[in-house]
Amino acid sequence: MPAAILVVEDDYYIQELIAEFLRAQNYEVDVASDGLEGWGKFQQSHYDLVILDLMLPSMNGYEVCRLIRERSDTPVIVLTALSEEKDQLKAFEEEADDYVTKPFSFHVLMKRVEAVLRRTRVGQSGELLFDGRLRLDADAYKVYVDGKMIDTTTKEFDILNTLILNAGRILTRDMLLDKVWGYDYYGDSRIVDAHIKNIRKKLGISVIRTVKGVGYSLETEVTAVEG
């Protein structure tokens, strides 16, 4: 079954081009021309991915992303003309999964879409138990702390999964970008810090260690869960 994608973009020309390009790749596509319409459609249907502009009428993209995150872990790719670091960091703090700036290549955008959907649908098989309290179910992309499920975005899950699979090893920001994003990222590596901040807040337990000036690590052993 093809993935369903919602495109929220107020520029009609860009909206139509994105929609046509996605449909040519056999995706199911809905479109919205402002933030309020986009949020309304999101509530009414199931989508596997949202492509979201930030500068929208009636409700900006940051607000839409925040509302989506309060309701679900559906991946969000921000597509915007805002290219400053502060705008990117703000989007990642609102738990966007990816950030693409205009002007953009449709072929690169398609690769980003494929990568996000692949991370959403296919994780490492099995479960991992960390420190006796933190459990990751890679088949279902679920995170549990003391048996309670914690809502995470696909990007947050991938970062946490990568850290756990490399427990005892220090991973630099660039290493995390390479392992999690899966392509060359031409932006500030501090977007990793924004994701780590969100992960720590959601988990509510101290399992991620900051190695000042280097990156992050987990020090406790990981146990594979069988059955």
mmCIF file with all atom_site columns, N, CA and C in Angstrom, residues 72-96:
data_model
loop_
_atom_site.group_PDB
_atom_site.id
_atom_site.type_symbol
_atom_site.label_atom_id
_atom_site.label_alt_id
_atom_site.label_comp_id
_atom_site.label_asym_id
_atom_site.label_entity_id
_atom_site.label_seq_id
_atom_site.pdbx_PDB_ins_code
_atom_site.Cartn_x
_atom_site.Cartn_y
_atom_site.Cartn_z
_atom_site.occupancy
_atom_site.B_iso_or_equiv
_atom_site.pdbx_formal_charge
_atom_site.auth_seq_id
_atom_site.auth_comp_id
_atom_site.auth_asym_id
_atom_site.auth_atom_id
_atom_site.pdbx_PDB_model_num
ATOM 1  N N  . SER A 1 72 ? 0.562  12.688 17.614 1.00 0.00 ? 72 SER A N  1
ATOM 2  C CA . SER A 1 72 ? 1.148  11.500 16.996 1.00 0.00 ? 72 SER A CA 1
ATOM 3  C C  . SER A 1 72 ? 2.652  11.649 16.787 1.00 0.00 ? 72 SER A C  1
ATOM 4  N N  . ASP A 1 73 ? 3.258  10.547 16.318 1.00 0.00 ? 73 ASP A N  1
ATOM 5  C CA . ASP A 1 73 ? 4.681  10.566 15.978 1.00 0.00 ? 73 ASP A CA 1
ATOM 6  C C  . ASP A 1 73 ? 4.884  10.522 14.455 1.00 0.00 ? 73 ASP A C  1
ATOM 7  N N  . THR A 1 74 ? 3.858  10.932 13.709 1.00 0.00 ? 74 THR A N  1
ATOM 8  C CA . THR A 1 74 ? 3.966  10.990 12.249 1.00 0.00 ? 74 THR A CA 1
ATOM 9  C C  . THR A 1 74 ? 5.153  11.853 11.833 1.00 0.00 ? 74 THR A C  1
ATOM 10 N N  . PRO A 1 75 ? 6.030  11.347 10.972 1.00 0.00 ? 75 PRO A N  1
ATOM 11 C CA . PRO A 1 75 ? 7.198  12.135 10.560 1.00 0.00 ? 75 PRO A CA 1
ATOM 12 C C  . PRO A 1 75 ? 6.813  13.443 9.881  1.00 0.00 ? 75 PRO A C  1
ATOM 13 N N  . VAL A 1 76 ? 7.595  14.488 10.146 1.00 0.00 ? 76 VAL A N  1
ATOM 14 C CA . VAL A 1 76 ? 7.378  15.806 9.551  1.00 0.00 ? 76 VAL A CA 1
ATOM 15 C C  . VAL A 1 76 ? 8.674  16.273 8.899  1.00 0.00 ? 76 VAL A C  1
ATOM 16 N N  . ILE A 1 77 ? 8.597  16.589 7.608  1.00 0.00 ? 77 ILE A N  1
ATOM 17 C CA . ILE A 1 77 ? 9.717  17.224 6.913  1.00 0.00 ? 77 ILE A CA 1
ATOM 18 C C  . ILE A 1 77 ? 9.356  18.683 6.694  1.00 0.00 ? 77 ILE A C  1
ATOM 19 N N  . VAL A 1 78 ? 10.135 19.578 7.270  1.00 0.00 ? 78 VAL A N  1
ATOM 20 C CA . VAL A 1 78 ? 9.917  21.005 7.078  1.00 0.00 ? 78 VAL A CA 1
ATOM 21 C C  . VAL A 1 78 ? 10.538 21.425 5.751  1.00 0.00 ? 78 VAL A C  1
ATOM 22 N N  . LEU A 1 79 ? 9.789  22.164 4.947  1.00 0.00 ? 79 LEU A N  1
ATOM 23 C CA . LEU A 1 79 ? 10.252 22.653 3.649  1.00 0.00 ? 79 LEU A CA 1
ATOM 24 C C  . LEU A 1 79 ? 9.996  24.153 3.631  1.00 0.00 ? 79 LEU A C  1
ATOM 25 N N  . THR A 1 80 ? 11.056 24.958 3.708  1.00 0.00 ? 80 THR A N  1
ATOM 26 C CA . THR A 1 80 ? 10.868 26.383 3.944  1.00 0.00 ? 80 THR A CA 1
ATOM 27 C C  . THR A 1 80 ? 11.983 27.232 3.346  1.00 0.00 ? 80 THR A C  1
ATOM 28 N N  . ALA A 1 81 ? 11.683 28.507 3.166  1.00 0.00 ? 81 ALA A N  1
ATOM 29 C CA . ALA A 1 81 ? 12.696 29.453 2.709  1.00 0.00 ? 81 ALA A CA 1
ATOM 30 C C  . ALA A 1 81 ? 13.539 29.971 3.872  1.00 0.00 ? 81 ALA A C  1
ATOM 31 N N  . LEU A 1 82 ? 13.131 29.690 5.101  1.00 0.00 ? 82 LEU A N  1
ATOM 32 C CA . LEU A 1 82 ? 13.878 30.131 6.280  1.00 0.00 ? 82 LEU A CA 1
ATOM 33 C C  . LEU A 1 82 ? 15.117 29.258 6.452  1.00 0.00 ? 82 LEU A C  1
ATOM 34 N N  . SER A 1 83 ? 16.283 29.869 6.280  1.00 0.00 ? 83 SER A N  1
ATOM 35 C CA . SER A 1 83 ? 17.514 29.075 6.263  1.00 0.00 ? 83 SER A CA 1
ATOM 36 C C  . SER A 1 83 ? 18.452 29.354 7.427  1.00 0.00 ? 83 SER A C  1
ATOM 37 N N  . GLU A 1 84 ? 18.081 30.266 8.316  1.00 0.00 ? 84 GLU A N  1
ATOM 38 C CA . GLU A 1 84 ? 18.973 30.595 9.426  1.00 0.00 ? 84 GLU A CA 1
ATOM 39 C C  . GLU A 1 84 ? 18.989 29.475 10.465 1.00 0.00 ? 84 GLU A C  1
ATOM 40 N N  . GLU A 1 85 ? 20.104 29.396 11.162 1.00 0.00 ? 85 GLU A N  1
ATOM 41 C CA . GLU A 1 85 ? 20.280 28.338 12.161 1.00 0.00 ? 85 GLU A CA 1
ATOM 42 C C  . GLU A 1 85 ? 19.185 28.366 13.222 1.00 0.00 ? 85 GLU A C  1
ATOM 43 N N  . LYS A 1 86 ? 18.796 29.549 13.656 1.00 0.00 ? 86 LYS A N  1
ATOM 44 C CA . LYS A 1 86 ? 17.784 29.648 14.722 1.00 0.00 ? 86 LYS A CA 1
ATOM 45 C C  . LYS A 1 86 ? 16.452 29.061 14.277 1.00 0.00 ? 86 LYS A C  1
ATOM 46 N N  . ASP A 1 87 ? 16.134 29.218 12.984 1.00 0.00 ? 87 ASP A N  1
ATOM 47 C CA . ASP A 1 87 ? 14.879 28.664 12.467 1.00 0.00 ? 87 ASP A CA 1
ATOM 48 C C  . ASP A 1 87 ? 14.938 27.138 12.418 1.00 0.00 ? 87 ASP A C  1
ATOM 49 N N  . GLN A 1 88 ? 16.094 26.602 12.018 1.00 0.00 ? 88 GLN A N  1
ATOM 50 C CA . GLN A 1 88 ? 16.256 25.159 11.974 1.00 0.00 ? 88 GLN A CA 1
ATOM 51 C C  . GLN A 1 88 ? 16.186 24.560 13.370 1.00 0.00 ? 88 GLN A C  1
ATOM 52 N N  . LEU A 1 89 ? 16.891 25.185 14.316 1.00 0.00 ? 89 LEU A N  1
ATOM 53 C CA . LEU A 1 89 ? 16.896 24.672 15.682 1.00 0.00 ? 89 LEU A CA 1
ATOM 54 C C  . LEU A 1 89 ? 15.498 24.708 16.292 1.00 0.00 ? 89 LEU A C  1
ATOM 55 N N  . LYS A 1 90 ? 14.762 25.789 15.995 1.00 0.00 ? 90 LYS A N  1
ATOM 56 C CA . LYS A 1 90 ? 13.401 25.890 16.517 1.00 0.00 ? 90 LYS A CA 1
ATOM 57 C C  . LYS A 1 90 ? 12.526 24.768 15.962 1.00 0.00 ? 90 LYS A C  1
ATOM 58 N N  . ALA A 1 91 ? 12.677 24.477 14.676 1.00 0.00 ? 91 ALA A N  1
ATOM 59 C CA . ALA A 1 91 ? 11.890 23.402 14.061 1.00 0.00 ? 91 ALA A CA 1
ATOM 60 C C  . ALA A 1 91 ? 12.224 22.057 14.696 1.00 0.00 ? 91 ALA A C  1
ATOM 61 N N  . PHE A 1 92 ? 13.500 21.808 14.950 1.00 0.00 ? 92 PHE A N  1
ATOM 62 C CA . PHE A 1 92 ? 13.880 20.538 15.574 1.00 0.00 ? 92 PHE A CA 1
ATOM 63 C C  . PHE A 1 92 ? 13.450 20.481 17.035 1.00 0.00 ? 92 PHE A C  1
ATOM 64 N N  . GLU A 1 93 ? 13.400 21.641 17.686 1.00 0.00 ? 93 GLU A N  1
ATOM 65 C CA . GLU A 1 93 ? 12.884 21.664 19.053 1.00 0.00 ? 93 GLU A CA 1
ATOM 66 C C  . GLU A 1 93 ? 11.398 21.334 19.084 1.00 0.00 ? 93 GLU A C  1
ATOM 67 N N  . GLU A 1 94 ? 10.695 21.647 17.977 1.00 0.00 ? 94 GLU A N  1
ATOM 68 C CA . GLU A 1 94 ? 9.291  21.266 17.850 1.00 0.00 ? 94 GLU A CA 1
ATOM 69 C C  . GLU A 1 94 ? 9.159  19.827 17.334 1.00 0.00 ? 94 GLU A C  1
ATOM 70 N N  . GLU A 1 95 ? 10.306 19.158 17.228 1.00 0.00 ? 95 GLU A N  1
ATOM 71 C CA . GLU A 1 95 ? 10.379 17.732 16.905 1.00 0.00 ? 95 GLU A CA 1
ATOM 72 C C  . GLU A 1 95 ? 10.094 17.397 15.452 1.00 0.00 ? 95 GLU A C  1
ATOM 73 N N  . ALA A 1 96 ? 10.476 18.330 14.547 1.00 0.00 ? 96 ALA A N  1
ATOM 74 C CA . ALA A 1 96 ? 10.454 17.984 13.127 1.00 0.00 ? 96 ALA A CA 1
ATOM 75 C C  . ALA A 1 96 ? 11.518 16.916 12.882 1.00 0.00 ? 96 ALA A C  1
#
